[in-house]
Amino acid sequence: MATGGFLSRFLQLGRGRFGKGAPRAALLTVRVLSRAASRSQLHGTERSRVLTGKEDRFGGVTVDLSETGLAQDVSESEFSEILRESVARWKAERRAAVWLRVPIALSRCAAAASCHGFTFHHAKHDHAVLSLWLGDGRSRLPAFATHQVGVAGAVVDESTGKVLVVQDRNKTKNAWKFPGGLSDPGENIGATAVREVLEETGVRSEFRSLLSIRQQHQHPNAFGMSDMYIICRLSPLTYDIHFCTQECVRCEWLDLAELAQTHSTTPITSRVARLLLRGLESGFGHIDLGMEELPAVYSGTVYQLYYRQLPPPLRP
Amino acid sequence: MATGGFLSRFLQLGRGRFGKGAPRAALLTVRVLSRAASRSQLHGTERSRVLTGKEDRFGGVTVDLSETGLAQDVSESEFSEILRESVARWKAERRAAVWLRVPIALSRCAAAASCHGFTFHHAKHDHAVLSLWLGDGRSRLPAFATHQVGVAGAVVDESTGKVLVVQDRNKTKNAWKFPGGLSDPGENIGATAVREVLEETGVRSEFRSLLSIRQQHQHPNAFGMSDMYIICRLSPLTYDIHFCTQECVRCEWLDLAELAQTHSTTPITSRVARLLLRGLESGFGHIDLGMEELPAVYSGTVYQLYYRQLPPPLRP
């Protein structure tokens, strides 16, 4: 399953050390420990502070700096010293990895952490998460989200054989394409298609199926990340066009046969037009990846599965 | 197209202000400007430093703190003052947004920036990117990557009607499923399937097609982000099983008809097994989303498009 790689790669380290039980209870304090030996002999009586955090079953530990009781004005050098001793302890305890959650107001701690080998794993709104791999070999920590998802909607009017197409304002070539745009975080594929079609063309529609998927890495507008671009088939609920003049220069209901043949389009649009033409001719069941909603086993939420739904009796 | 939403939503602001031309030349210095008026009357002769950065055609400005000539030991309060005056200037210039690229060693600047309304947009390895929306209404800045991509491989031995399945070690239920795991950044879907199958089972295989796609939000192992889980059809190149005992408790070549009927499997695996059974019976052309590689128009790279490839003469 999707998380198999993360869990398994990480587990190769963790299992055997913490077993498969639930995470241990969290100890979320900056513990003040009296120190006896070597350094106190150098610097007189000294006390050492060590960060502790939530242990996970993969052999890692997560420290949330907003829950450690750390002073809001802790200096970089002070935090660096705390972290130095903490890392030494985690290494002695043979931890696989350390995750450091840093509230934006304590960002100076990230600079200090970088001196100890931590790097940014990701950041969201009001906090950053840094990680440090302590296990053997190269890091087996899972990456953060790698893809943005863009969705376009091919709104097919089956009564006329026409499809709704636009020409982008900010492109060098006047190519017909299906209206679409980026999914908002947490938004379903079909919902993005319906929303973008409405925003760009003024046409209301409903989701039918998924038709094609493109994967492209280092996408120019994805902050160096990858892009997944999905085209959906939609059915129109309204037909009047009121297109967004800031986004499009043209918007029309175009004959599918014409779209399948014109050179004034993109390679993807052209292929999907041919698919849709076949659907019009012999039924969309031949080209559709239908959607089924199923309950997620662990999270209690619902997920959407897109696949070729078979006619009875083989249909599940 | 995928970026339509980002560009267009952003463009609604930017266009008309900067037009559609190329970005202006970058001015990447901390400009030292003499100040005359109000505050100098309060604080005597004073000099003000203002950040300048690269302007984009959407009305935004990007400042890379590693290129501004900022002192490496700039204090939070000092940077805060520079930023205060810079933001005032950007507002006066009616900028739509500001992007701040902060090297990890200068992380204290992120804390200072948060006091002026900046938040983390994302962070990667050695730097964080913060953003501040200055336009009207809610922010129309595009989100960072929202999805991780997991891929499983259904390796079908057409000569026997069997498929390669595993039982995960760390699951509560002994369910048969297809081996798989998370895509590494920049890795193609098919490559992930082939790699994960090899790592988990020891079986070498090659990519054939894409079969199903699941979208799930707030996925437990996706750091609160969304998950796209894709199942591919693969053909075996080797048949001997040497499965990874740290990941799996069982690994077998199982009869597809048996997998399609057993209750010891997941809902997705069961549905895909039925699809594959249909493929075995009447040809995989009925269930496959084939892959075609096409050149990207702008980036000069290649992308992968997955869709139902039609038989001639309709095939493009």
PDB file of C-alpha atoms in Angstrom, chain B residues 58-206:
ATOM      1  CA  PHE B  58       2.305  38.313 -11.257  1.00  0.00           C
ATOM      2  CA  GLY B  59       2.959  41.391  -9.188  1.00  0.00           C
ATOM      3  CA  GLY B  60       5.034  39.648  -6.547  1.00  0.00           C
ATOM      4  CA  VAL B  61       8.588  40.117  -5.397  1.00  0.00           C
ATOM      5  CA  THR B  62      11.022  37.414  -4.261  1.00  0.00           C
ATOM      6  CA  VAL B  63      13.866  38.163  -1.880  1.00  0.00           C
ATOM      7  CA  ASP B  64      16.609  35.573  -1.411  1.00  0.00           C
ATOM      8  CA  LEU B  65      18.351  36.405   1.849  1.00  0.00           C
ATOM      9  CA  SER B  66      21.489  34.609   0.685  1.00  0.00           C
ATOM     10  CA  GLU B  67      21.860  37.195  -2.077  1.00  0.00           C
ATOM     11  CA  THR B  68      21.051  40.422  -0.305  1.00  0.00           C
ATOM     12  CA  GLY B  69      24.428  41.063   1.268  1.00  0.00           C
ATOM     13  CA  LEU B  70      22.804  40.784   4.682  1.00  0.00           C
ATOM     14  CA  ALA B  71      25.300  40.208   7.477  1.00  0.00           C
ATOM     15  CA  GLN B  72      25.358  36.561   8.581  1.00  0.00           C
ATOM     16  CA  ASP B  73      24.993  37.683  12.173  1.00  0.00           C
ATOM     17  CA  VAL B  74      22.138  40.115  11.542  1.00  0.00           C
ATOM     18  CA  SER B  75      19.989  40.173  14.668  1.00  0.00           C
ATOM     19  CA  GLU B  76      16.265  39.496  14.740  1.00  0.00           C
ATOM     20  CA  SER B  77      15.489  43.053  15.761  1.00  0.00           C
ATOM     21  CA  GLU B  78      17.788  44.504  13.120  1.00  0.00           C
ATOM     22  CA  PHE B  79      16.230  42.338  10.383  1.00  0.00           C
ATOM     23  CA  SER B  80      12.769  43.121  11.685  1.00  0.00           C
ATOM     24  CA  GLU B  81      13.438  46.822  11.215  1.00  0.00           C
ATOM     25  CA  ILE B  82      14.741  46.278   7.679  1.00  0.00           C
ATOM     26  CA  LEU B  83      11.704  44.193   6.867  1.00  0.00           C
ATOM     27  CA  ARG B  84       9.305  46.703   8.382  1.00  0.00           C
ATOM     28  CA  GLU B  85      10.528  49.402   6.069  1.00  0.00           C
ATOM     29  CA  SER B  86      10.693  47.022   3.113  1.00  0.00           C
ATOM     30  CA  VAL B  87       7.086  45.893   3.588  1.00  0.00           C
ATOM     31  CA  ALA B  88       5.975  49.499   3.848  1.00  0.00           C
ATOM     32  CA  ARG B  89       7.663  50.196   0.537  1.00  0.00           C
ATOM     33  CA  TRP B  90       6.205  47.094  -1.141  1.00  0.00           C
ATOM     34  CA  LYS B  91       2.766  48.108   0.057  1.00  0.00           C
ATOM     35  CA  ALA B  92       3.276  51.595  -1.325  1.00  0.00           C
ATOM     36  CA  GLU B  93       4.343  50.036  -4.608  1.00  0.00           C
ATOM     37  CA  ARG B  94       1.155  47.923  -4.525  1.00  0.00           C
ATOM     38  CA  ARG B  95       2.986  44.594  -4.709  1.00  0.00           C
ATOM     39  CA  ALA B  96       0.656  41.583  -4.648  1.00  0.00           C
ATOM     40  CA  ALA B  97       2.894  39.385  -2.541  1.00  0.00           C
ATOM     41  CA  VAL B  98       6.366  38.916  -1.104  1.00  0.00           C
ATOM     42  CA  TRP B  99       8.326  35.652  -1.085  1.00  0.00           C
ATOM     43  CA  LEU B 100      11.222  35.397   1.335  1.00  0.00           C
ATOM     44  CA  ARG B 101      13.810  32.662   0.785  1.00  0.00           C
ATOM     45  CA  VAL B 102      15.642  32.119   4.075  1.00  0.00           C
ATOM     46  CA  PRO B 103      18.784  29.944   4.277  1.00  0.00           C
ATOM     47  CA  ILE B 104      18.633  27.700   7.336  1.00  0.00           C
ATOM     48  CA  ALA B 105      21.595  29.487   8.927  1.00  0.00           C
ATOM     49  CA  LEU B 106      19.592  32.737   8.835  1.00  0.00           C
ATOM     50  CA  SER B 107      16.487  31.128  10.291  1.00  0.00           C
ATOM     51  CA  ARG B 108      16.208  33.803  12.952  1.00  0.00           C
ATOM     52  CA  CYS B 109      15.040  36.061  10.118  1.00  0.00           C
ATOM     53  CA  ALA B 110      11.965  33.823   9.759  1.00  0.00           C
ATOM     54  CA  ALA B 111      11.013  34.590  13.353  1.00  0.00           C
ATOM     55  CA  ALA B 112      11.396  38.288  12.645  1.00  0.00           C
ATOM     56  CA  ALA B 113       9.373  37.962   9.447  1.00  0.00           C
ATOM     57  CA  SER B 114       6.536  36.230  11.291  1.00  0.00           C
ATOM     58  CA  CYS B 115       6.083  39.399  13.317  1.00  0.00           C
ATOM     59  CA  HIS B 116       5.262  41.171  10.063  1.00  0.00           C
ATOM     60  CA  GLY B 117       2.675  38.619   8.982  1.00  0.00           C
ATOM     61  CA  PHE B 118       4.879  36.271   6.957  1.00  0.00           C
ATOM     62  CA  THR B 119       4.178  32.559   7.276  1.00  0.00           C
ATOM     63  CA  PHE B 120       6.020  29.470   6.078  1.00  0.00           C
ATOM     64  CA  HIS B 121       5.055  28.496   2.543  1.00  0.00           C
ATOM     65  CA  HIS B 122       7.410  25.516   2.442  1.00  0.00           C
ATOM     66  CA  ALA B 123      10.914  24.400   3.382  1.00  0.00           C
ATOM     67  CA  LYS B 124      13.388  22.078   1.730  1.00  0.00           C
ATOM     68  CA  HIS B 125      16.649  20.786   3.157  1.00  0.00           C
ATOM     69  CA  ASP B 126      18.701  23.976   3.560  1.00  0.00           C
ATOM     70  CA  HIS B 127      16.187  26.773   3.205  1.00  0.00           C
ATOM     71  CA  ALA B 128      12.660  27.886   4.016  1.00  0.00           C
ATOM     72  CA  VAL B 129      10.371  30.002   1.877  1.00  0.00           C
ATOM     73  CA  LEU B 130       7.984  32.394   3.607  1.00  0.00           C
ATOM     74  CA  SER B 131       5.249  34.381   1.978  1.00  0.00           C
ATOM     75  CA  LEU B 132       3.171  37.451   2.713  1.00  0.00           C
ATOM     76  CA  TRP B 133       0.045  38.305   0.783  1.00  0.00           C
ATOM     77  CA  LEU B 134      -0.330  42.036   0.203  1.00  0.00           C
ATOM     78  CA  GLY B 135      -3.169  41.983  -2.328  1.00  0.00           C
ATOM     79  CA  ASP B 136      -6.862  42.424  -1.693  1.00  0.00           C
ATOM     80  CA  GLY B 137      -8.992  39.686  -0.156  1.00  0.00           C
ATOM     81  CA  ARG B 138      -7.726  36.268   0.807  1.00  0.00           C
ATOM     82  CA  SER B 139      -4.379  35.063  -0.415  1.00  0.00           C
ATOM     83  CA  ARG B 140      -4.344  33.762  -3.958  1.00  0.00           C
ATOM     84  CA  LEU B 141      -0.835  32.368  -3.678  1.00  0.00           C
ATOM     85  CA  PRO B 142      -0.555  28.773  -4.890  1.00  0.00           C
ATOM     86  CA  ALA B 143      -0.041  26.080  -2.260  1.00  0.00           C
ATOM     87  CA  PHE B 144       3.056  23.933  -2.114  1.00  0.00           C
ATOM     88  CA  ALA B 145       2.945  20.239  -3.071  1.00  0.00           C
ATOM     89  CA  THR B 146      -0.091  18.632  -1.412  1.00  0.00           C
ATOM     90  CA  HIS B 147       0.243  14.931  -2.255  1.00  0.00           C
ATOM     91  CA  GLN B 148       2.579  12.042  -1.736  1.00  0.00           C
ATOM     92  CA  VAL B 149       2.362   9.271  -4.315  1.00  0.00           C
ATOM     93  CA  GLY B 150       2.332   5.591  -3.413  1.00  0.00           C
ATOM     94  CA  VAL B 151       2.439   2.879  -6.038  1.00  0.00           C
ATOM     95  CA  ALA B 152       1.765  -0.844  -5.930  1.00  0.00           C
ATOM     96  CA  GLY B 153       2.548  -3.390  -8.611  1.00  0.00           C
ATOM     97  CA  ALA B 154       0.239  -6.233  -9.600  1.00  0.00           C
ATOM     98  CA  VAL B 155       2.665  -8.647 -11.265  1.00  0.00           C
ATOM     99  CA  VAL B 156       0.551 -10.963 -13.397  1.00  0.00           C
ATOM    100  CA  ASP B 157       1.927 -14.243 -14.721  1.00  0.00           C
ATOM    101  CA  GLU B 158      -0.290 -14.720 -17.761  1.00  0.00           C
ATOM    102  CA  SER B 159       0.911 -18.285 -18.327  1.00  0.00           C
ATOM    103  CA  THR B 160      -0.474 -19.476 -14.978  1.00  0.00           C
ATOM    104  CA  GLY B 161      -3.130 -16.870 -14.144  1.00  0.00           C
ATOM    105  CA  LYS B 162      -1.348 -16.079 -10.904  1.00  0.00           C
ATOM    106  CA  VAL B 163      -0.447 -12.740  -9.353  1.00  0.00           C
ATOM    107  CA  LEU B 164       2.243 -11.815  -6.839  1.00  0.00           C
ATOM    108  CA  VAL B 165       0.838 -10.842  -3.424  1.00  0.00           C
ATOM    109  CA  VAL B 166       2.222 -10.154   0.039  1.00  0.00           C
ATOM    110  CA  GLN B 167       0.980  -9.841   3.587  1.00  0.00           C
ATOM    111  CA  ASP B 168       2.431  -6.875   5.457  1.00  0.00           C
ATOM    112  CA  ARG B 169       4.226  -7.534   8.704  1.00  0.00           C
ATOM    113  CA  ASN B 170       2.860  -4.510  10.536  1.00  0.00           C
ATOM    114  CA  LYS B 171      -0.856  -4.822   9.964  1.00  0.00           C
ATOM    115  CA  THR B 172      -3.526  -6.068  12.302  1.00  0.00           C
ATOM    116  CA  LYS B 173      -5.238  -8.078   9.607  1.00  0.00           C
ATOM    117  CA  ASN B 174      -3.566 -10.691   7.400  1.00  0.00           C
ATOM    118  CA  ALA B 175      -4.744  -9.251   4.114  1.00  0.00           C
ATOM    119  CA  TRP B 176      -3.261 -10.161   0.758  1.00  0.00           C
ATOM    120  CA  LYS B 177      -2.179  -7.091  -1.169  1.00  0.00           C
ATOM    121  CA  PHE B 178       0.103  -6.034  -3.975  1.00  0.00           C
ATOM    122  CA  PRO B 179       3.653  -5.065  -2.990  1.00  0.00           C
ATOM    123  CA  GLY B 180       4.344  -1.336  -3.182  1.00  0.00           C
ATOM    124  CA  GLY B 181       5.471   1.815  -1.442  1.00  0.00           C
ATOM    125  CA  LEU B 182       6.054   5.533  -1.705  1.00  0.00           C
ATOM    126  CA  SER B 183       7.526   7.151  -4.806  1.00  0.00           C
ATOM    127  CA  ASP B 184      10.855   8.811  -4.248  1.00  0.00           C
ATOM    128  CA  PRO B 185      10.920  12.477  -5.297  1.00  0.00           C
ATOM    129  CA  GLY B 186      11.169  12.686  -9.091  1.00  0.00           C
ATOM    130  CA  GLU B 187      10.501   8.970  -9.612  1.00  0.00           C
ATOM    131  CA  ASN B 188       8.063   7.827 -12.294  1.00  0.00           C
ATOM    132  CA  ILE B 189       5.016   5.813 -11.268  1.00  0.00           C
ATOM    133  CA  GLY B 190       6.099   2.695 -13.140  1.00  0.00           C
ATOM    134  CA  ALA B 191       9.625   2.878 -11.765  1.00  0.00           C
ATOM    135  CA  THR B 192       8.285   2.973  -8.214  1.00  0.00           C
ATOM    136  CA  ALA B 193       6.157  -0.115  -8.825  1.00  0.00           C
ATOM    137  CA  VAL B 194       9.060  -2.096 -10.300  1.00  0.00           C
ATOM    138  CA  ARG B 195      11.463  -1.000  -7.535  1.00  0.00           C
ATOM    139  CA  GLU B 196       9.093  -1.724  -4.677  1.00  0.00           C
ATOM    140  CA  VAL B 197       8.152  -5.142  -6.050  1.00  0.00           C
ATOM    141  CA  LEU B 198      11.829  -6.042  -6.307  1.00  0.00           C
ATOM    142  CA  GLU B 199      12.628  -4.735  -2.810  1.00  0.00           C
ATOM    143  CA  GLU B 200       9.746  -6.534  -1.164  1.00  0.00           C
ATOM    144  CA  THR B 201       9.595  -9.806  -3.086  1.00  0.00           C
ATOM    145  CA  GLY B 202      12.850 -10.276  -5.006  1.00  0.00           C
ATOM    146  CA  VAL B 203      10.883 -10.562  -8.262  1.00  0.00           C
ATOM    147  CA  ARG B 204      12.032  -8.492 -11.244  1.00  0.00           C
ATOM    148  CA  SER B 205       9.306  -7.116 -13.475  1.00  0.00           C
ATOM    149  CA  GLU B 206       8.471  -4.514 -16.091  1.00  0.00           C
TER     150      GLU B 206
END
